[in-house]
Amino acid sequence: MKRKRNSILGRITVDRKIVEQFRAGQSASQISNQLSKGKGYVIKVRGLAVEYGFLEQISTEPKLFRSTDRKLPNYPEALFPIIDLRKSKPAEADALLDPHKNGSWSDSIWVGHHRQSSKRFRCRFHVQVLPLS
């Protein structure tokens, strides 16, 4: 669990550095080069900072931003809520297969399994394809 905390703390730190540098007047390219982060990630954090009120856009061409009156929270606190997208939305395949997922379907995949005597084909699966409807 320690590794997870460190990765979250690292993300919080990098997000804070990006917002602080935007507030200081640096461009996305400069921040990207200094922090060795992708420009897309820097622009994403900039969008979040505008959305949460830490920055405001003052011109569109070129895009210039300035700091707002809103103060940044103390260091260990995250600027933005951390959302893990891997767990938030289910896969499309799961939604399609859920109505057909019963004991016979999941067990039938392993019906034809047998090991071969040859070393080259040590573990070969024979899968029986069943219609979904």
Short mmCIF file of C-alpha atoms in Angstrom, two decimals:
data_model
loop_
_atom_site.label_atom_id
_atom_site.label_comp_id
_atom_site.label_asym_id
_atom_site.label_seq_id
_atom_site.Cartn_x
_atom_site.Cartn_y
_atom_site.Cartn_z
CA MET A 1 0.00 0.00 0.00
CA LYS A 2 3.00 2.27 0.51
CA ARG A 3 3.68 2.35 -3.22
CA LYS A 4 0.13 3.53 -3.95
CA ARG A 5 0.48 6.38 -1.46
CA ASN A 6 3.78 7.44 -2.99
CA SER A 7 2.33 7.50 -6.49
CA ILE A 8 -0.65 9.56 -5.34
CA LEU A 9 1.60 11.94 -3.42
CA GLY A 10 3.85 12.25 -6.48
CA ARG A 11 0.86 13.10 -8.65
CA ILE A 12 -0.34 15.70 -6.15
CA THR A 13 3.14 17.23 -6.08
CA VAL A 14 3.47 17.41 -9.87
CA ASP A 15 -0.03 18.88 -10.26
CA ARG A 16 0.80 21.53 -7.67
CA LYS A 17 4.09 22.42 -9.42
CA ILE A 18 2.30 22.76 -12.77
CA VAL A 19 -0.38 25.06 -11.33
CA GLU A 20 2.20 27.15 -9.46
CA GLN A 21 4.23 27.62 -12.64
CA PHE A 22 1.14 28.61 -14.63
CA ARG A 23 0.34 31.12 -11.89
CA ALA A 24 3.89 32.47 -12.26
CA GLY A 25 3.27 33.09 -15.98
CA GLN A 26 5.12 30.23 -17.67
CA SER A 27 3.86 28.55 -20.83
CA ALA A 28 2.80 24.91 -21.20
CA SER A 29 5.90 24.12 -23.30
CA GLN A 30 8.25 25.55 -20.68
CA ILE A 31 6.55 23.61 -17.89
CA SER A 32 6.55 20.43 -19.96
CA ASN A 33 10.30 20.70 -20.57
CA GLN A 34 11.19 21.57 -16.97
CA LEU A 35 9.15 18.82 -15.32
CA SER A 36 9.67 16.17 -18.04
CA LYS A 37 5.93 15.67 -18.38
CA GLY A 38 3.97 15.43 -21.60
CA LYS A 39 2.44 18.61 -22.94
CA GLY A 40 -0.97 16.89 -23.05
CA TYR A 41 -0.80 16.18 -19.32
CA VAL A 42 0.25 19.76 -18.58
CA ILE A 43 -2.67 21.09 -20.65
CA LYS A 44 -5.05 18.69 -18.87
CA VAL A 45 -3.91 19.99 -15.47
CA ARG A 46 -4.25 23.56 -16.75
CA GLY A 47 -7.86 22.82 -17.73
CA LEU A 48 -8.56 21.41 -14.27
CA ALA A 49 -6.98 24.48 -12.67
CA VAL A 50 -9.27 26.73 -14.71
CA GLU A 51 -12.27 24.55 -13.85
CA TYR A 52 -11.52 24.66 -10.10
CA GLY A 53 -10.80 28.38 -10.09
CA PHE A 54 -7.02 28.48 -9.54
CA LEU A 55 -6.39 30.09 -12.96
CA GLU A 56 -8.35 32.29 -15.33
CA GLN A 57 -7.80 32.79 -19.03
CA ILE A 58 -7.08 36.40 -20.03
CA SER A 59 -6.59 35.97 -23.79
CA THR A 60 -7.27 33.28 -26.37
CA GLU A 61 -4.53 33.98 -28.93
CA PRO A 62 -1.95 33.32 -27.51
CA LYS A 63 -3.48 31.52 -24.56
CA LEU A 64 -2.50 33.48 -21.47
CA PHE A 65 -3.54 32.68 -17.92
CA ARG A 66 -3.24 34.47 -14.61
CA SER A 67 -3.78 33.49 -11.03
CA THR A 68 -7.05 34.16 -9.29
CA ASP A 69 -7.73 35.23 -5.72
CA ARG A 70 -8.30 31.61 -4.72
CA LYS A 71 -5.40 30.33 -2.62
CA LEU A 72 -3.85 26.91 -3.11
CA PRO A 73 -4.54 24.49 -0.23
CA ASN A 74 -1.69 23.43 2.05
CA TYR A 75 0.89 21.03 0.58
CA PRO A 76 -0.24 17.49 1.29
CA GLU A 77 -3.80 18.29 0.26
CA ALA A 78 -4.71 17.58 -3.39
CA LEU A 79 -5.72 20.47 -5.65
CA PHE A 80 -8.18 18.32 -7.60
CA PRO A 81 -10.11 15.18 -6.61
CA ILE A 82 -8.23 12.06 -7.67
CA ILE A 83 -10.41 9.78 -9.76
CA ASP A 84 -9.24 6.33 -10.80
CA LEU A 85 -10.80 5.87 -14.25
CA ARG A 86 -9.87 2.20 -14.40
CA LYS A 87 -12.41 1.36 -11.71
CA SER A 88 -15.10 3.92 -12.44
CA LYS A 89 -16.54 2.53 -15.69
CA PRO A 90 -17.10 -1.13 -16.59
CA ALA A 91 -15.84 -2.60 -19.84
CA GLU A 92 -18.22 -2.79 -22.81
CA ALA A 93 -17.59 -6.50 -23.15
CA ASP A 94 -18.82 -7.09 -19.59
CA ALA A 95 -22.10 -5.35 -20.38
CA LEU A 96 -22.59 -7.56 -23.46
CA LEU A 97 -21.66 -10.84 -21.75
CA ASP A 98 -23.44 -10.38 -18.40
CA PRO A 99 -26.83 -11.71 -19.62
CA HIS A 100 -25.11 -14.82 -21.01
CA LYS A 101 -22.81 -15.42 -18.08
CA ASN A 102 -24.17 -18.46 -16.31
CA GLY A 103 -22.53 -21.64 -15.08
CA SER A 104 -22.78 -23.51 -18.38
CA TRP A 105 -21.13 -20.76 -20.45
CA SER A 106 -18.17 -20.15 -18.17
CA ASP A 107 -17.62 -23.87 -17.53
CA SER A 108 -17.87 -24.86 -21.19
CA ILE A 109 -14.69 -22.95 -22.03
CA TRP A 110 -12.67 -25.48 -20.05
CA VAL A 111 -14.50 -28.61 -21.29
CA GLY A 112 -12.03 -29.49 -24.04
CA HIS A 113 -8.86 -28.79 -22.09
CA HIS A 114 -6.19 -31.48 -22.18
CA ARG A 115 -2.42 -31.45 -22.11
CA GLN A 116 -0.34 -32.63 -25.05
CA SER A 117 2.59 -34.95 -24.62
CA SER A 118 4.83 -32.82 -26.85
CA LYS A 119 7.00 -30.21 -25.14
CA ARG A 120 6.39 -27.75 -27.96
CA PHE A 121 2.63 -27.75 -27.45
CA ARG A 122 2.72 -28.20 -23.72
CA CYS A 123 -0.57 -26.56 -22.93
CA ARG A 124 -3.14 -26.29 -25.71
CA PHE A 125 -6.73 -25.30 -25.21
CA HIS A 126 -9.60 -26.51 -27.33
CA VAL A 127 -12.37 -23.99 -26.88
CA GLN A 128 -15.88 -24.79 -27.89
CA VAL A 129 -17.61 -21.74 -29.34
CA LEU A 130 -21.21 -21.43 -28.21
CA PRO A 131 -23.81 -19.10 -29.68
CA LEU A 132 -24.64 -16.16 -27.43
CA SER A 133 -28.41 -16.36 -27.96
#
